[in-house]
Tab-separated table of C-alpha atoms and ligand atoms in Angstrom:
chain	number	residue	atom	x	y	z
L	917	UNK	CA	0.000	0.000	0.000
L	918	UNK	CA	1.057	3.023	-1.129
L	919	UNK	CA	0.508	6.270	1.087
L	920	UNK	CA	0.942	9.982	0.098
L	921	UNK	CA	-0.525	13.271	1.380
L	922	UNK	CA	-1.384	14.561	-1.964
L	923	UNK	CA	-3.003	18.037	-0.541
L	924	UNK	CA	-2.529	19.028	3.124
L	925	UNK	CA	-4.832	16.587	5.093
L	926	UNK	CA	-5.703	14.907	2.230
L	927	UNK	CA	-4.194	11.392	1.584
L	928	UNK	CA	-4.168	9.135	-1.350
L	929	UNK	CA	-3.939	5.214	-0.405
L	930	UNK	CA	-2.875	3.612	-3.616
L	931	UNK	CA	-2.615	-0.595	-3.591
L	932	UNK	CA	-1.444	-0.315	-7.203
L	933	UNK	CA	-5.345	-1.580	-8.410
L	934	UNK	CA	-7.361	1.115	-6.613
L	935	UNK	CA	-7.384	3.700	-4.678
L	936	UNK	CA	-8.874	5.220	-1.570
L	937	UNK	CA	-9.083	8.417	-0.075
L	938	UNK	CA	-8.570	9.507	3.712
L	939	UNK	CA	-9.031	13.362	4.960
L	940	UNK	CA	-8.350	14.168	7.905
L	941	UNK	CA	-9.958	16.976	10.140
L	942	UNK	CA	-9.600	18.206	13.908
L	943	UNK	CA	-12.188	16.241	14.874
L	944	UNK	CA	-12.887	13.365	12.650
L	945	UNK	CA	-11.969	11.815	9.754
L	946	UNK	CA	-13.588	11.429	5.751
L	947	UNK	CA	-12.467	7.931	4.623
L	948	UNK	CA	-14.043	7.331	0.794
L	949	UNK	CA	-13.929	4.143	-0.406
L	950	UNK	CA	-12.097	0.893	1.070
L	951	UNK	CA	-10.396	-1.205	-1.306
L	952	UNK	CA	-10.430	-4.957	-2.370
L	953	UNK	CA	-10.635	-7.177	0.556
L	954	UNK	CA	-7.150	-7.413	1.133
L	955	UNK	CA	-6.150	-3.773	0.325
L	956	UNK	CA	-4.782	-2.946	3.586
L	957	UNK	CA	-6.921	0.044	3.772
L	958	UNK	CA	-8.104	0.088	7.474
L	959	UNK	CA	-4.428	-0.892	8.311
L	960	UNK	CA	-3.292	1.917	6.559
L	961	UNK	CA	-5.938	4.636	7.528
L	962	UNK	CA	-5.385	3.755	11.597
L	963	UNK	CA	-1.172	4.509	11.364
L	964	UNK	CA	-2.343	7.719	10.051
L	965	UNK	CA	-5.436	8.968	12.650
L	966	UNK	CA	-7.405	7.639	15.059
L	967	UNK	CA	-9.983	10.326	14.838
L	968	UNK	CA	-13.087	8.651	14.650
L	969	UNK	CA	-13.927	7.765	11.213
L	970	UNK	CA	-16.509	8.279	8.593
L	971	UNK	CA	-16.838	5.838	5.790
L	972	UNK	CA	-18.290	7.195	2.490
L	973	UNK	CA	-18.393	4.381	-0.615
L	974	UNK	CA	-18.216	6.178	-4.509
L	975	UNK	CA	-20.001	2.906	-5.689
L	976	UNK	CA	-20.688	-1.056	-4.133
L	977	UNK	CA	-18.029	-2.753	-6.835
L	978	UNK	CA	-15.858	-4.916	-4.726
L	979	UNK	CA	-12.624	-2.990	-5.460
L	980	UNK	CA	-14.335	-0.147	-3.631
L	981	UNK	CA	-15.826	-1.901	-0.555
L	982	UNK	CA	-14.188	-5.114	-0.213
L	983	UNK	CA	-12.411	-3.667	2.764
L	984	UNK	CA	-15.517	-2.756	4.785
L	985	UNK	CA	-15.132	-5.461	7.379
L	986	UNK	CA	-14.232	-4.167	10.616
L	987	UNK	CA	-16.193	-0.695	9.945
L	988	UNK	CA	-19.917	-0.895	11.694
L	989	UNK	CA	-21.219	1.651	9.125
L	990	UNK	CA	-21.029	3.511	6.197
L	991	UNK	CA	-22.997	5.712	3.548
L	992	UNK	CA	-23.513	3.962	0.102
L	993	UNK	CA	-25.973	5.048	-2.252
L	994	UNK	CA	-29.375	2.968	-1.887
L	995	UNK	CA	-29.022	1.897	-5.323
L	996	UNK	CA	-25.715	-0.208	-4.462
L	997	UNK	CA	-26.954	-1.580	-1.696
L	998	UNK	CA	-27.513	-5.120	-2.807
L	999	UNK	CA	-23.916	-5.397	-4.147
L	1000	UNK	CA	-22.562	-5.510	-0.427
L	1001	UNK	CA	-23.068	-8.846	0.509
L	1002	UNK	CA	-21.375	-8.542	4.262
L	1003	UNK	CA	-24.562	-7.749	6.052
L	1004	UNK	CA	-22.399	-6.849	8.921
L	1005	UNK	CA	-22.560	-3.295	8.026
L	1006	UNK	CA	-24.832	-0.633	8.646
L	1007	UNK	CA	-25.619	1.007	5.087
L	1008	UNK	CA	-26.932	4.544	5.606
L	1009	UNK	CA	-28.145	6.408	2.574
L	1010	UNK	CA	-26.156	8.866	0.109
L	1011	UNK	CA	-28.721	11.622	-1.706
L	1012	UNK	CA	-27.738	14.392	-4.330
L	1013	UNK	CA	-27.159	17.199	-2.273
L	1014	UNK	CA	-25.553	16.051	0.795
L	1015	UNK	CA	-22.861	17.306	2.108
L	1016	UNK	CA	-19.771	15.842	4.489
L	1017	UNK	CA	-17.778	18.572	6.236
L	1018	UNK	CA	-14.395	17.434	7.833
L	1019	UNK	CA	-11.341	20.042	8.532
L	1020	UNK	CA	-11.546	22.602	5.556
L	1021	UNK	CA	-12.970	20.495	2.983
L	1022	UNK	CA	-16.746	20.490	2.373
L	1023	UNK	CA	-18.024	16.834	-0.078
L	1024	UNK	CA	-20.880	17.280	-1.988
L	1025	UNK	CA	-22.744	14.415	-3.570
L	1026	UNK	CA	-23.205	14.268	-6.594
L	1027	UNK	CA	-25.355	11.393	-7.802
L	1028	UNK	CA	-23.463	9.468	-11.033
L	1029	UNK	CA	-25.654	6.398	-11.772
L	1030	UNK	CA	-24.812	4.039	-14.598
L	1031	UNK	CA	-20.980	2.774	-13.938
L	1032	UNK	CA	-23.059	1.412	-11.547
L	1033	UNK	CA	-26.753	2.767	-10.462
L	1034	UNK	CA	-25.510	3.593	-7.273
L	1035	UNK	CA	-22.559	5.402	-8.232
L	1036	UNK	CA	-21.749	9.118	-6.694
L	1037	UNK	CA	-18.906	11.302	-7.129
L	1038	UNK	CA	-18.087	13.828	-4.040
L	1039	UNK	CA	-17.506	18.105	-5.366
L	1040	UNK	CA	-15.783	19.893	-2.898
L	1041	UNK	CA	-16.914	23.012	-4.761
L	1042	UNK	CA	-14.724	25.835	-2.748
L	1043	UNK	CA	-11.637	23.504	-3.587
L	1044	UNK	CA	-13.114	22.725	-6.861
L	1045	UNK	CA	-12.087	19.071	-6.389
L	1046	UNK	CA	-13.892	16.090	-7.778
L	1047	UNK	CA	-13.454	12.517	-6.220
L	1048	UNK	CA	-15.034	10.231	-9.428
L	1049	UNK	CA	-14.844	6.896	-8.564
L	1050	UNK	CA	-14.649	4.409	-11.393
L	1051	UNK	CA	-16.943	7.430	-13.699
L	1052	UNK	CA	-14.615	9.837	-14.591
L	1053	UNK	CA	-10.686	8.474	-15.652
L	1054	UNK	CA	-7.810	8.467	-17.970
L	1055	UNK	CA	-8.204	5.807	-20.024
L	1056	UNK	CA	-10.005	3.043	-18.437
L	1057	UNK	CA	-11.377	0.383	-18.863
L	1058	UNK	CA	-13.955	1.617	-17.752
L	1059	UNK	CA	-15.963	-1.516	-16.505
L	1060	UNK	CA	-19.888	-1.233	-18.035
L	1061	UNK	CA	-20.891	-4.934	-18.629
L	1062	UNK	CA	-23.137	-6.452	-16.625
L	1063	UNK	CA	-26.882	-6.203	-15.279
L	1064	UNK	CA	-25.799	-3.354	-12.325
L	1065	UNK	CA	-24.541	-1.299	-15.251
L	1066	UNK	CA	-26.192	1.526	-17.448
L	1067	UNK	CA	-24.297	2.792	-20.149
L	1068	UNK	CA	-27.485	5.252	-21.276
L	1069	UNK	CA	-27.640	6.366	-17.358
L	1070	UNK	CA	-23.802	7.143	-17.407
L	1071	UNK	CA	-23.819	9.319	-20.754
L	1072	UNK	CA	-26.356	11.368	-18.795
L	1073	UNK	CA	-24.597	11.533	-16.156
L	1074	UNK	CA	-21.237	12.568	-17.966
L	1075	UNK	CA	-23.156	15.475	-19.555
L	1076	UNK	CA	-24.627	16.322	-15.763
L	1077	UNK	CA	-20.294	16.531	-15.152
L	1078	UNK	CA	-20.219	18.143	-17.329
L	1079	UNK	CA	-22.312	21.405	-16.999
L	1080	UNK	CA	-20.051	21.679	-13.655
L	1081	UNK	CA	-17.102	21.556	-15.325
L	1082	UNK	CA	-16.551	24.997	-14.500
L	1083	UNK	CA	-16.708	23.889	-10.844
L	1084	UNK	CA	-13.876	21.581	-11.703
L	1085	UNK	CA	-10.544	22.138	-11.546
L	1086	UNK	CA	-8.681	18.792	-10.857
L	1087	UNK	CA	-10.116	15.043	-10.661
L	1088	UNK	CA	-8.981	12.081	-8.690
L	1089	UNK	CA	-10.337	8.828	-9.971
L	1090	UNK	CA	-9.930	5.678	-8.426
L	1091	UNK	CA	-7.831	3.996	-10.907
L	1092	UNK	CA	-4.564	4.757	-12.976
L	1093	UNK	CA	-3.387	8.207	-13.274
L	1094	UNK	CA	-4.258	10.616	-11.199
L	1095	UNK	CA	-4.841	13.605	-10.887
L	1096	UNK	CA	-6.857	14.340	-14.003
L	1097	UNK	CA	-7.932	17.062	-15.548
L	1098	UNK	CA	-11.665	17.967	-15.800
L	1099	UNK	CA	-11.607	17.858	-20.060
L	1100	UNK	CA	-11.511	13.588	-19.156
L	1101	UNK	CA	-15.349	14.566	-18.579
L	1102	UNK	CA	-16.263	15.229	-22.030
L	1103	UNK	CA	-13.306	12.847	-23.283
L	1104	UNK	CA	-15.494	10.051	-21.617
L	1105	UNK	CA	-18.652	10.980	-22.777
L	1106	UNK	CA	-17.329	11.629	-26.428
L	1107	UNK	CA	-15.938	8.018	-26.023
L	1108	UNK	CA	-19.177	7.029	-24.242
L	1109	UNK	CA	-21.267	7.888	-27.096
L	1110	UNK	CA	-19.464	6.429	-30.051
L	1111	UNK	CA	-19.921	3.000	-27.918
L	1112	UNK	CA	-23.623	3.801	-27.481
L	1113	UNK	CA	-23.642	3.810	-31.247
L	1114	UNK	CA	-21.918	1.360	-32.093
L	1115	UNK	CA	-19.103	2.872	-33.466
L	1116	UNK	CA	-16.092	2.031	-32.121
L	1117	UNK	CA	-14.490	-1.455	-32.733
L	1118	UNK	CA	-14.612	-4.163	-29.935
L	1119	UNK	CA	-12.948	-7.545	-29.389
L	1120	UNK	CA	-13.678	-10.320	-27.122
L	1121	UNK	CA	-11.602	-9.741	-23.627
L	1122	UNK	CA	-9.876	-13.202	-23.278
L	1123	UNK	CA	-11.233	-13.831	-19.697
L	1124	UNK	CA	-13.508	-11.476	-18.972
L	1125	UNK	CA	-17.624	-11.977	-20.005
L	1126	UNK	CA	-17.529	-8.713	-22.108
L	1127	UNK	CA	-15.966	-6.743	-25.138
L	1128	UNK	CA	-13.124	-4.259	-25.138
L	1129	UNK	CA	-14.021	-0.853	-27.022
L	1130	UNK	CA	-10.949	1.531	-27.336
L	1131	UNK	CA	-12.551	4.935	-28.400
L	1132	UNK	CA	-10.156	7.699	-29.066
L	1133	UNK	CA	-9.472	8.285	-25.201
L	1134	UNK	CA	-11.495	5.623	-23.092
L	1135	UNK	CA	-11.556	2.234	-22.994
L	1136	UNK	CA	-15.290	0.435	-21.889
L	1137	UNK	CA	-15.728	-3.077	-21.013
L	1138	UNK	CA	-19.330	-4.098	-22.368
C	2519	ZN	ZN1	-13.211	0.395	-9.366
């Protein structure tokens, strides 16, 4: 596990597949997202505070809450609720429009569905930071097979991104590069679109129950 304070309170906690996010306040502390099972992420999170914590989850694919054991609660969008299977876990609601204050950052939620239909990003808006999830990134793959996935739902929501793109200044997706600048919005959805209509060129993945679809800067499994 890889640990760096990207911003001032703000830490990025990088297993080399995924990513999580950890700020930390006075008083508390914002953890968003938790890894794959054995991502180390509570391990990593309690040598850095032992504030008491707040869990928020971008989306309920196992790469994002596969390390939720051990936490007694956490906010996932409704929608995502059925993809954690740990039942040990209080799930508490996310809604467009909340809002998570911890030291100087404010996270706004910003409801994303169709990477998967419970999928949020968080806007701190004074910072004009955006935490994406999966949604928003490089290159991809950008996973959108399967019957939790909506790839009509996530153009929509790429061109909701997009009309706060002036609210956007840098992006930190989960995977591969980061940061990202906020033109990967429209990148996407360009991307997005040509796969909606069938126009960009996909072969069989050779383990994987989908297609890969390299547009010009995305790649979608679908
Ligand atoms: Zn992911």
């Amino acid at each position: 596990m890889q640990v760096q304070e990207w911003r001032k309170s703000l830490y990025v906690l990088d297993d080399g597949r995924v990513r999580a996010f950890l700020i930390v306040g006075s008083n508390g502390a914002l953890l968003i997202d938790t890894g794959f099972p054995d991502s180390g992420v509570k391990e990593a999170v309690e040598k850095i505070t032992d504030l008491p914590l707040t869990v928020l989850l971008t989306h309920g694919d196992v790469d994002h809450v596969g390390g939720l054991e051990g936490y007694s609660r956490c906010f996932l969008h409704e929608k995502d609720w059925h993809l954690v299977r740990d039942g040990k876990t209080v799930l508490e609601p996310l809604r467009e429009g909340d809002e998570f204050r911890c030291g100087d950052y404010c996270l706004e939620v910003i409801e994303i569905p169709g990477h998967t239909y419970g999928s949020v990003a968080f806007l701190d808006r004074g910072k004009k930071l955006l935490i994406s999830g999966d949604s928003v990134q490089k290159e991809g793959p950008i996973y959108m097979f399967g019957s939790h996935r909506n790839l009509d739902l996530y153009i929509e929501s790429q061109k909701k991104l997009k009309e706060m793109e002036d609210q956007i200044q840098v992006i930190l997706p989960s995977h591969h590069e980061y940061p990202i600048g906020p033109e990967y919005i429209e990148r996407n959805l360009q991307d997005a679109i040509a796969l909606q209509e069938g126009r960009l060129p996909g072969e069989q993945h050779p383990f994987l129950p989908c297609f890969s679809y390299r547009g010009k800067f995305t790649e979608f499994y679908y």
